[in-house]
Coordinates of N, CA and C and ligand atoms in Angstrom, one line a residue:
X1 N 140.0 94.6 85.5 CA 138.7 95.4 85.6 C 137.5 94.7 85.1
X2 N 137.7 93.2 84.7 CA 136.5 93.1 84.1 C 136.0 93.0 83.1
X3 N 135.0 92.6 81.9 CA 134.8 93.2 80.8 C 133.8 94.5 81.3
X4 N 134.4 95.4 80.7 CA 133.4 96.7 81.5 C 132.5 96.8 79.9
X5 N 132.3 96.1 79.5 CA 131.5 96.4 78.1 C 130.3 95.4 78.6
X6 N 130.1 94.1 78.9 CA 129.3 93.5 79.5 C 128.5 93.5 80.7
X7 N 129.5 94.5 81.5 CA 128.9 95.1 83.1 C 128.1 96.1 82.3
X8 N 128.2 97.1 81.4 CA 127.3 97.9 81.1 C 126.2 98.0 80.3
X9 N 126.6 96.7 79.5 CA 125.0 96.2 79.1 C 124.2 96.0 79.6
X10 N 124.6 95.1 81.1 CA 123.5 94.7 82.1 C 123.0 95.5 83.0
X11 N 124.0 96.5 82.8 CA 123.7 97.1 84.1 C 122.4 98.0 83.5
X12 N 122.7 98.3 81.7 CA 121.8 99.4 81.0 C 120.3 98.6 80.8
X13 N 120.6 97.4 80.7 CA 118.9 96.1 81.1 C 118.3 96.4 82.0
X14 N 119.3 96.2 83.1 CA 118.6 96.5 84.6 C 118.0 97.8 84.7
X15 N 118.5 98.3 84.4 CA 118.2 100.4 84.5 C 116.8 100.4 83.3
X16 N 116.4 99.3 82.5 CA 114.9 99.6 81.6 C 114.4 99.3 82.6
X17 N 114.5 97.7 82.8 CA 113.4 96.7 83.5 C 113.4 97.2 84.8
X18 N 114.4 97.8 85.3 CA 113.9 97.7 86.9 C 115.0 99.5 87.3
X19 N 113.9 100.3 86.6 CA 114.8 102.1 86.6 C 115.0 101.9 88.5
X20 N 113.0 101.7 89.0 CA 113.1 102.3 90.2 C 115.0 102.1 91.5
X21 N 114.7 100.7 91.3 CA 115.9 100.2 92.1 C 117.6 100.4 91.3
X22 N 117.6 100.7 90.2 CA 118.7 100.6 89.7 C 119.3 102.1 89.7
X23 N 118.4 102.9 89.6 CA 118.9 104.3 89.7 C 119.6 105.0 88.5
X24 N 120.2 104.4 87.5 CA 121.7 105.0 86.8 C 121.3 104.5 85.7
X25 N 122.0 104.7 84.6 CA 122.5 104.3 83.4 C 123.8 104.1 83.2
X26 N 124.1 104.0 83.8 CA 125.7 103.1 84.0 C 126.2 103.3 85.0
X27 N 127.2 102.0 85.3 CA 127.5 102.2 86.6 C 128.8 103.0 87.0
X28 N 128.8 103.2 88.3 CA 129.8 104.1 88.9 C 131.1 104.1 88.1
X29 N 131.6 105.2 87.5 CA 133.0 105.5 87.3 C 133.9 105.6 88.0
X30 N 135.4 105.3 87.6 CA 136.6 104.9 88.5 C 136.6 106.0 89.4
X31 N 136.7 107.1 88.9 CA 136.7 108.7 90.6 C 135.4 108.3 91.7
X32 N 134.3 107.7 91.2 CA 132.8 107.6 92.1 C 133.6 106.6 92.8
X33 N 134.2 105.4 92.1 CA 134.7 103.7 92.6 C 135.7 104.5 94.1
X34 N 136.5 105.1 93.3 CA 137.7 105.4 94.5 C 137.2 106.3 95.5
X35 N 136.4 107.6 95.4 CA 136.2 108.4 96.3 C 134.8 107.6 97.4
X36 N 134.6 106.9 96.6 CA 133.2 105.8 98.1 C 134.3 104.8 98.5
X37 N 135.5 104.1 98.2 CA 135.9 103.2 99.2 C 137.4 103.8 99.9
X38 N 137.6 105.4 100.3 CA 139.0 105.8 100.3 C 138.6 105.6 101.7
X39 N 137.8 105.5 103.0 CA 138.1 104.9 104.2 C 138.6 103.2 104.3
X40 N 137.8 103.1 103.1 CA 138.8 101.5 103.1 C 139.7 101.2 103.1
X41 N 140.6 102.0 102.0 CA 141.9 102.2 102.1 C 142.6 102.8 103.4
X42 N 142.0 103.8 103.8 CA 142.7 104.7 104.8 C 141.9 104.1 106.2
X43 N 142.8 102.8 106.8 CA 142.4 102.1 107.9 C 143.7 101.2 108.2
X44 N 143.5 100.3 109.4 CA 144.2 99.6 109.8 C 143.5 98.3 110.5
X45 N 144.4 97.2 110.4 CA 143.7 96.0 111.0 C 142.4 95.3 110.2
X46 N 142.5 94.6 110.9 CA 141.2 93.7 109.7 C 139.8 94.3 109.9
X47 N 138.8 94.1 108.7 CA 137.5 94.9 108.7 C 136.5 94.2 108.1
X48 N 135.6 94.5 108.9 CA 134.0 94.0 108.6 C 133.6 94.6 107.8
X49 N 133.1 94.4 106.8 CA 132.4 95.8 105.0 C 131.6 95.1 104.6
X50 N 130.5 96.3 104.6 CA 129.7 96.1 103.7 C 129.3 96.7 102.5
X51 N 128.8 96.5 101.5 CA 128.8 96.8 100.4 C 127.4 96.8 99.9
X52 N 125.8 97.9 99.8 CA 124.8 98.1 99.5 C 124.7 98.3 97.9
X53 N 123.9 97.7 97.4 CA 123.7 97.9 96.3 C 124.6 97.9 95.3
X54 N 125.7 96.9 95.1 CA 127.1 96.7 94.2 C 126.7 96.7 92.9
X55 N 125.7 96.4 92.6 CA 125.2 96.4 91.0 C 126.0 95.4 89.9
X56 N 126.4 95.7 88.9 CA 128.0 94.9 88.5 C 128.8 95.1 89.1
X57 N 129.3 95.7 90.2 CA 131.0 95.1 90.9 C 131.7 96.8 90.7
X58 N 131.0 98.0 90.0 CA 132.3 98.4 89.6 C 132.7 99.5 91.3
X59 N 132.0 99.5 92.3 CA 132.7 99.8 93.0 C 133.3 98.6 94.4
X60 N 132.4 97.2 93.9 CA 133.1 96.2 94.8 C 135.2 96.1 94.1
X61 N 135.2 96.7 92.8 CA 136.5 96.1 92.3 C 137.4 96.8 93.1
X62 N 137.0 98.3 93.6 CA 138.0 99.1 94.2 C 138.2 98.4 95.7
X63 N 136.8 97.9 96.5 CA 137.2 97.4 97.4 C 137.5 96.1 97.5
X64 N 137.6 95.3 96.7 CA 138.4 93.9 96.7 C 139.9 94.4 96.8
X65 N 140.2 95.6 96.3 CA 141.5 95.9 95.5 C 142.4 95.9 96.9
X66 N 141.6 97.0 97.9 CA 142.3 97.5 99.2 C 141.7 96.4 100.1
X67 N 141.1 95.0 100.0 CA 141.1 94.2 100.9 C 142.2 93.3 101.3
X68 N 142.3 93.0 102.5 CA 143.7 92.3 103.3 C 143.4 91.1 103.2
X69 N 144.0 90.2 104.1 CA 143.7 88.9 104.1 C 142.6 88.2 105.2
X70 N 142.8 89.3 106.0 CA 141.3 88.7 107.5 C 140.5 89.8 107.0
X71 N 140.2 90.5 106.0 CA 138.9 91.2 105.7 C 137.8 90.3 105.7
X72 N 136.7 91.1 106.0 CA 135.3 90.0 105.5 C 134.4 91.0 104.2
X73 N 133.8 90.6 103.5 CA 132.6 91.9 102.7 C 131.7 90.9 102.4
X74 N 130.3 91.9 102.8 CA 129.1 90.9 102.6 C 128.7 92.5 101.6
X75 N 128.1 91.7 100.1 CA 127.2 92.6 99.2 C 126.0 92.2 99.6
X76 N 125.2 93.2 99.5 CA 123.8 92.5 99.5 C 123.1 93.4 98.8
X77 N 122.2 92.6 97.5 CA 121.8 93.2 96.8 C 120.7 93.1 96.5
X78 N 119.3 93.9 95.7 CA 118.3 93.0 95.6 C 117.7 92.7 94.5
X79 N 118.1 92.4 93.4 CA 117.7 92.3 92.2 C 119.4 91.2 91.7
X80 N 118.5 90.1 91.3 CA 118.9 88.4 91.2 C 119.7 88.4 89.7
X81 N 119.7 89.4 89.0 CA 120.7 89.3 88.2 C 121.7 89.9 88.9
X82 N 122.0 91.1 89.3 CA 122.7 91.6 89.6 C 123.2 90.4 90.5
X83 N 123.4 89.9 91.3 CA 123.7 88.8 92.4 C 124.2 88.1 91.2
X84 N 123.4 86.9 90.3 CA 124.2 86.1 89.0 C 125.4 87.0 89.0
X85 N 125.7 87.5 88.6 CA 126.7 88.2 87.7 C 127.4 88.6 88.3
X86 N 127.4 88.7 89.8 CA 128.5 89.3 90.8 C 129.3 87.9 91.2
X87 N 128.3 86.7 91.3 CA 128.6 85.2 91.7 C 129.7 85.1 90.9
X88 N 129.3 85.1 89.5 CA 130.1 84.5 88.2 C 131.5 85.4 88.6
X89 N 131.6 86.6 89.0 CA 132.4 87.8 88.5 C 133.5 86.5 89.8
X90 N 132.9 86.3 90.9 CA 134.0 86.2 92.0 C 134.1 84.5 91.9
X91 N 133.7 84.0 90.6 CA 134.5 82.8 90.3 C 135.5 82.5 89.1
X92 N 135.2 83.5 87.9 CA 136.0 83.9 86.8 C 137.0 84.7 87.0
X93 N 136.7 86.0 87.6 CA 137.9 86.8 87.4 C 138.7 86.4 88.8
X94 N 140.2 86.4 88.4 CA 141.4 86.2 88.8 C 141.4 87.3 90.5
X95 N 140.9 88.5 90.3 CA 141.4 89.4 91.2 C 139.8 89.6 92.4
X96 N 139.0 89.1 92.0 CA 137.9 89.0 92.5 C 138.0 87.4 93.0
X97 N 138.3 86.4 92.0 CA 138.3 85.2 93.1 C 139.7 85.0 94.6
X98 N 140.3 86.1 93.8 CA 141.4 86.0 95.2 C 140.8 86.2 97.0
X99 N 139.5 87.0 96.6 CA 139.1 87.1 97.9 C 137.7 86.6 97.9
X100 N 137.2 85.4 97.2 CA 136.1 85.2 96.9 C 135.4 84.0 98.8
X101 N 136.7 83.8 99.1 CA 136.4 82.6 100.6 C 136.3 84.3 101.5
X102 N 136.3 85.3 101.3 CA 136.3 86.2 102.4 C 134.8 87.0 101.7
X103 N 134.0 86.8 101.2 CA 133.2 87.5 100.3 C 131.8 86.8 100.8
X104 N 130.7 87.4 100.8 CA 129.3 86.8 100.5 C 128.6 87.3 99.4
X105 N 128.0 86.8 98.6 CA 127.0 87.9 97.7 C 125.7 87.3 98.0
X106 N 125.1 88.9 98.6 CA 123.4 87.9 99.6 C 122.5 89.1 98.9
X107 N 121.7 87.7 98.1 CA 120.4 88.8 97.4 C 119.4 89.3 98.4
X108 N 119.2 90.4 99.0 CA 118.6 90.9 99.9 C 118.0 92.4 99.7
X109 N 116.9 92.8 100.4 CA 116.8 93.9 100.6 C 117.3 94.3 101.8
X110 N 117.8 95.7 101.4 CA 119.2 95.8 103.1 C 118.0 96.1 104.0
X111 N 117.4 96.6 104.0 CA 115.9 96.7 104.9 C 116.0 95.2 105.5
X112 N 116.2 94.5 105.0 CA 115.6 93.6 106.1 C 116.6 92.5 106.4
X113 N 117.9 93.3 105.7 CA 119.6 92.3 106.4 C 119.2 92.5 107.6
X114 N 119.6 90.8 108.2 CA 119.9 90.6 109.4 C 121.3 89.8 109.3
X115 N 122.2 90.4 110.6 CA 123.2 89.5 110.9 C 123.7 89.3 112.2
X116 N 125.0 88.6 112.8 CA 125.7 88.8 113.9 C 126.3 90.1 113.8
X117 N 126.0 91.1 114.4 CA 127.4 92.2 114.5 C 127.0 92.9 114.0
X118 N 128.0 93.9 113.4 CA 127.8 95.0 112.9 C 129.5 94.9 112.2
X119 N 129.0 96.2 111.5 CA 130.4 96.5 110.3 C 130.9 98.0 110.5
X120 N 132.4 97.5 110.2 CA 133.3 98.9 110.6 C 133.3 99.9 109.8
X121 N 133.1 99.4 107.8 CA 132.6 99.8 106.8 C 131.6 99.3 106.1
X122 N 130.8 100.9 106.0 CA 129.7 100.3 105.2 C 129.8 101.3 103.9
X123 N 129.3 101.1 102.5 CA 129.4 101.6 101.4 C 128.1 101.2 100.7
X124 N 127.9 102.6 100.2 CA 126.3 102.2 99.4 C 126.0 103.1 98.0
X125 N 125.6 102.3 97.3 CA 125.4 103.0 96.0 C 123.8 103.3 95.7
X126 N 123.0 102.9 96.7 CA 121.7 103.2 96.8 C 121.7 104.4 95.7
X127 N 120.0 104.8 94.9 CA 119.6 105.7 94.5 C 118.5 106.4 95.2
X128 N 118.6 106.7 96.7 CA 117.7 107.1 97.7 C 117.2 108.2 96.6
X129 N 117.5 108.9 96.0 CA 116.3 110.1 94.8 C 115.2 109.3 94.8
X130 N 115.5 107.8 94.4 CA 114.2 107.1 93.5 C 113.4 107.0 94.5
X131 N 113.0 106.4 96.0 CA 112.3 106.3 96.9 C 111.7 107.3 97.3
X132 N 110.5 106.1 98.2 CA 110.0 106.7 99.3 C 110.2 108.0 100.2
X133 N 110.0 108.9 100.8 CA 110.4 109.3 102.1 C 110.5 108.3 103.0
X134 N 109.9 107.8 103.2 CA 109.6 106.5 103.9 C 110.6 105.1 104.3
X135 N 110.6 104.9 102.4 CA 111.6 104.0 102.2 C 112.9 104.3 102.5
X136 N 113.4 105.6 102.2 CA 114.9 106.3 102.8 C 115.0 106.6 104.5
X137 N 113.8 106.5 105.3 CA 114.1 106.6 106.5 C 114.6 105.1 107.1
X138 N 113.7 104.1 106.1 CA 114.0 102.5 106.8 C 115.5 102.4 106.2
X139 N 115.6 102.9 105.2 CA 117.1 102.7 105.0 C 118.4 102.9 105.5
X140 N 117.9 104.1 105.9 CA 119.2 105.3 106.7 C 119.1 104.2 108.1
X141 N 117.8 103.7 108.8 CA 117.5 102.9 110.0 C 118.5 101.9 110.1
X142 N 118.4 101.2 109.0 CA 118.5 99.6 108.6 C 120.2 100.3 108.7
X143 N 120.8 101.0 108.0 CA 122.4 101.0 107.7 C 122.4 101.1 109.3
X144 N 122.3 102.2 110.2 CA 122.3 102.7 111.4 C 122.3 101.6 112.5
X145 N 121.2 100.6 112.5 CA 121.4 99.3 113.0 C 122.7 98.2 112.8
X146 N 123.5 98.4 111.6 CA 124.3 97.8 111.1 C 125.7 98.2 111.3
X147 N 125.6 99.5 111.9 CA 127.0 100.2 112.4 C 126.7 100.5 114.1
X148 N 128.4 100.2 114.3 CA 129.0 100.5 115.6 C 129.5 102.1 115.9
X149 N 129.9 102.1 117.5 CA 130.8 103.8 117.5 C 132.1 103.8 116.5
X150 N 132.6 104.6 115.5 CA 133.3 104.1 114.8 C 133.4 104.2 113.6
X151 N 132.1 103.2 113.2 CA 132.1 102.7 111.7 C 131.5 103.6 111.1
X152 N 132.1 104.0 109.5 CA 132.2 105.0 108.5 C 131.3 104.0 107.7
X153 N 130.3 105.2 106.9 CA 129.7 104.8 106.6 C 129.5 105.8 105.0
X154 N 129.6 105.4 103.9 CA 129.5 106.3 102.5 C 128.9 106.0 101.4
X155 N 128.3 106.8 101.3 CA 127.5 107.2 100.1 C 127.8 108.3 99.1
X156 N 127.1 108.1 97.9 CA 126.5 109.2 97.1 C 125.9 109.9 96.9
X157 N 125.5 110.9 96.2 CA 124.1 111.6 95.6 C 124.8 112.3 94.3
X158 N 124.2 112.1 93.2 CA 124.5 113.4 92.0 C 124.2 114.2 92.3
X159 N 125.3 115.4 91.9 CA 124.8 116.7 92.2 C 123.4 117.3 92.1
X160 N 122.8 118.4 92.7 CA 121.7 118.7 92.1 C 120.6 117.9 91.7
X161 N 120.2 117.1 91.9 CA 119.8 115.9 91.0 C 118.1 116.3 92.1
X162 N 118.3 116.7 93.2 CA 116.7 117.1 93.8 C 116.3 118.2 93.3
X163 N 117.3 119.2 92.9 CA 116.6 120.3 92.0 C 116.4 120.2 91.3
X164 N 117.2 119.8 90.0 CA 117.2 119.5 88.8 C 115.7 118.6 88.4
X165 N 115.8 117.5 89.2 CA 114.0 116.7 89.3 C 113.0 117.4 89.4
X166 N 113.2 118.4 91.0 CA 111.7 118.9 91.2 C 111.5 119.9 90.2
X167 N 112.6 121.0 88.9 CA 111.8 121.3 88.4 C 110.8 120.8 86.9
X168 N 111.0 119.6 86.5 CA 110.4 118.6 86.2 C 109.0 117.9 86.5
X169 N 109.1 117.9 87.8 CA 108.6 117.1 88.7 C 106.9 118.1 89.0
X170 N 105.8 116.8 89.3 CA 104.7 117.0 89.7 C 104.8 117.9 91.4
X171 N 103.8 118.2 91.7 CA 103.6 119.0 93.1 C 104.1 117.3 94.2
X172 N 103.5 116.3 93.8 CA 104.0 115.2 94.7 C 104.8 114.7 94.8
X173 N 105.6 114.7 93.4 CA 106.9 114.2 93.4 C 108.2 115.6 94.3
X174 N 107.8 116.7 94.1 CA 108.2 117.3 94.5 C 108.3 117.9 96.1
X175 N 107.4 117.0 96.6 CA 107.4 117.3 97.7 C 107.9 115.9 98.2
X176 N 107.8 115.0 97.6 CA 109.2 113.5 97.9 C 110.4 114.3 97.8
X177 N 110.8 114.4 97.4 CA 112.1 114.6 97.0 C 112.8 115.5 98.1
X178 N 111.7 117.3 98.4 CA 112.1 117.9 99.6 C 112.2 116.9 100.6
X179 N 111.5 115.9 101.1 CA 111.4 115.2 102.3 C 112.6 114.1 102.0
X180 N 112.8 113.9 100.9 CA 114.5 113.3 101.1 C 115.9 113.8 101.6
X181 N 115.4 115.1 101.0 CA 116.6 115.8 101.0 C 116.5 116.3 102.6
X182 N 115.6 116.8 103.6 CA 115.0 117.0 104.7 C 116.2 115.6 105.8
X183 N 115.6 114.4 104.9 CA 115.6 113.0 105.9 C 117.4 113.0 105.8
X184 N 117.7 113.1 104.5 CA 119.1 113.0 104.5 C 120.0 113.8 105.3
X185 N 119.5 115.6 105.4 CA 120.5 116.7 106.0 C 120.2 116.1 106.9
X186 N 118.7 115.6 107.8 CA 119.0 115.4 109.5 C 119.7 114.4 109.9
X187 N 119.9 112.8 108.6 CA 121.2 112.0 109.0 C 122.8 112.1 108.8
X188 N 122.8 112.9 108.0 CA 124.4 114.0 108.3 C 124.5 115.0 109.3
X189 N 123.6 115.8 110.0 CA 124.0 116.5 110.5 C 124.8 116.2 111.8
X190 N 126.1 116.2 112.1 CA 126.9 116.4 113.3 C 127.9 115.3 113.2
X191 N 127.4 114.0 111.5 CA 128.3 113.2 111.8 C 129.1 113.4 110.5
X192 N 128.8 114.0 109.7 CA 129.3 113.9 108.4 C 131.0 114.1 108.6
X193 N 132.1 113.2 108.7 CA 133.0 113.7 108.3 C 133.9 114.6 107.4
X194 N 133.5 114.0 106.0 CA 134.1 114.6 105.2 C 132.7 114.6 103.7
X195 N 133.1 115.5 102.5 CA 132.4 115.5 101.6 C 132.8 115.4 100.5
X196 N 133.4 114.5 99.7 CA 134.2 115.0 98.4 C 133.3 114.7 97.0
X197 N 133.9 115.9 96.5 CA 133.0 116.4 94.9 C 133.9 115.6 93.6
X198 N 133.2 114.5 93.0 CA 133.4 114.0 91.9 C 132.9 114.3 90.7
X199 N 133.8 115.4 90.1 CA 133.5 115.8 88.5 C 133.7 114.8 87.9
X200 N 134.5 114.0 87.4 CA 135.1 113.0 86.4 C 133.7 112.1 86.8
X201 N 132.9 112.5 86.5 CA 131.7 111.0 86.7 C 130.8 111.4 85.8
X202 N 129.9 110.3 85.3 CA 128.4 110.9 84.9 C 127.4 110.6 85.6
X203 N 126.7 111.4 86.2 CA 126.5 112.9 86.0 C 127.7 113.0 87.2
X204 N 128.4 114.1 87.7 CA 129.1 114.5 88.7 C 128.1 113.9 90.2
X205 N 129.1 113.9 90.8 CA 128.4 113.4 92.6 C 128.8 113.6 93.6
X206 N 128.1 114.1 94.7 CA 129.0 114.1 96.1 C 129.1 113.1 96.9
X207 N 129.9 112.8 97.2 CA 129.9 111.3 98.5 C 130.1 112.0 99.9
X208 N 129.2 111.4 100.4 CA 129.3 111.7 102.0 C 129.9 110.6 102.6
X209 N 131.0 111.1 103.3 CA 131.3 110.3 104.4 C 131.0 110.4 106.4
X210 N 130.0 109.0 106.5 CA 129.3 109.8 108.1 C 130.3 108.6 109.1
X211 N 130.5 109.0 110.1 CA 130.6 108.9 111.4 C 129.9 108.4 112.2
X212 N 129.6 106.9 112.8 CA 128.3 106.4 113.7 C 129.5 107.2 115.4
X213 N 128.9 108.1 116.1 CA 129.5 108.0 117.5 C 128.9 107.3 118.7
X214 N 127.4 106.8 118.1 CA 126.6 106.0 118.9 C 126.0 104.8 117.7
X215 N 126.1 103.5 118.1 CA 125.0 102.8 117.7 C 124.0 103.2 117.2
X216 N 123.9 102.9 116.4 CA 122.5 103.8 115.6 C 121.1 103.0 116.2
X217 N 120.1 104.4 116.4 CA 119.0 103.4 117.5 C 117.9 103.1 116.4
X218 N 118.0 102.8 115.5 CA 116.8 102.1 114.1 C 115.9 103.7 113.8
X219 N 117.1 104.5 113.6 CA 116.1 105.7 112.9 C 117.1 106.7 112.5
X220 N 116.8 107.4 110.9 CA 117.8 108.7 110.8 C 117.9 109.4 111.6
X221 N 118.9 110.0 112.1 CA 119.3 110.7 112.9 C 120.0 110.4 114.2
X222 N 119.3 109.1 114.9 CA 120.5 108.7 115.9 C 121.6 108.4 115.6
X223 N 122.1 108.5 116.7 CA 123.6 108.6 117.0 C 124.4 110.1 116.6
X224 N 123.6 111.0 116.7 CA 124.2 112.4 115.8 C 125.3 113.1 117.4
X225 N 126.0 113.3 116.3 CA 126.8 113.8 118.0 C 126.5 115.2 118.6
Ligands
SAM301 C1 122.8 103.2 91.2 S1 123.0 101.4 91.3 C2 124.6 101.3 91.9 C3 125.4 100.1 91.4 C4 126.9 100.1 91.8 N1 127.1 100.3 93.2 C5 127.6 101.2 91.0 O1 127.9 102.2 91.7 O2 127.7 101.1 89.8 C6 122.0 100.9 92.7 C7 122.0 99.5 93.1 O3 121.3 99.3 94.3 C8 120.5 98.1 94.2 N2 119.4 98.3 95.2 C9 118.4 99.2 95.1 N3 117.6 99.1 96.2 C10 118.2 98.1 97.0 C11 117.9 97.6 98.3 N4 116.8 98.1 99.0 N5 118.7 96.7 98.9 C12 119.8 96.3 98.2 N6 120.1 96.7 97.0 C13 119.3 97.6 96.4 C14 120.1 98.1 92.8 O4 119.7 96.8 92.4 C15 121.4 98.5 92.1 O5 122.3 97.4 92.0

């Protein structure tokens, strides 16, 4: 697993210097790790994955765990420590370098990943709370461009965490937040497979798992069936 004492220092660095992008104060626990990569597990034949926002590794460790041997995973991340430390992770540790010739770590904003193809899994630990309206529509776009008919696609959100904000929260902040929550129901609606609720975490979370039935046409909501 890592030293999980040193992933969480850095990850607790990252979360001063850089809250907006980092989202958390520490990273995903083992229930958050397993319930965002259980289509990974639950598949057959070899798989294109991707992996948004890995931060220290702790939910690339679950999917290294259930990768085969013709798997591919590209992380792509955007903040250059995080990348350092993922590099190091998949030359040091033993169970991370086993799949390290099937691996990329690409410092990027997924907004503006470009590649050949598309992926059959995609997984994202984004903190879409922290953004834009704006910024979460290019995102939801950008994933949607990167999946095929097929490809599962999963994420998070802490529970509550747009109520809990907006009562906190300024008239403008709180009218971000409604428009996330807005942008997000209209990119689940019709594909959302499944929903599972993670108590054993901090704070608790739900992960959505979506369904592309069409190519996604570079905007939330296409492809909704
Ligand atoms: C809440 S952390 C999740 C980290 C890890 N997946 C976990 O669950 O512990 C969010 C991660 O997304 C990264 N990130 C934020 N915005 C991004 C973007 N536009 N493109 C790629 N990575 C991004 C952050 O740097 C951070 O590593």
């Amino acid at each position: 697993m890592g030293d999980i004492r040193a992933n969480r220092r850095l990850f607790f660095r990252e979360f001063r210097r850089s809250f907006h992008t980092t989202g958390a104060i520490l990273p995903s626990g083992p229930a958050l790790g397993r319930a965002l990569t259980r289509f990974i597990r639950e598949r057959t034949g070899p798989h294109r994955i991707l992996e948004v926002g890995p931060g220290t590794g702790a939910v690339t460790q679950y999917i290294v765990d259930a990768m085969g041997p013709s798997d591919g995973l590209d992380l792509v991340e955007i903040n250059g420590s995080f990348v350092d430390h993922l590099r190091d992770r998949f030359e040091r540790e033993a169970d991370f370098a086993a799949r390290a010739a099937q691996v990329r770590v690409l410092k990027q904003n997924i907004v503006d990943w470009q590649t050949d193809g598309t992926y059959d899994r995609i997984v994202s630990g984004l903190p879409l709370n922290n953004f834009s309206v704006d910024d979460v529509d290019q995102i939801l776009a950008a994933i949607g461009r990167l999946a095929h008919r097929g490809t599962i696609f999963s994420f998070f959100e802490y529970m509550a965490v747009r109520t809990t904000r907006s009562l906190v929260s300024g008239r403008r902040d709180r009218e971000r937040l409604w428009g996330i929550g807005q942008s997000i129901d209209r990119f689940l609606a019709g594909r959302e497979i499944r929903r599972d609720s993670v108590w054993p975490n901090l704070p608790p979370a739900w992960v959505h798992h979506v369904r592309f039935e069409t190519r996604g046409r570079g905007e939330p909501g296409a492809g909704r069936t």
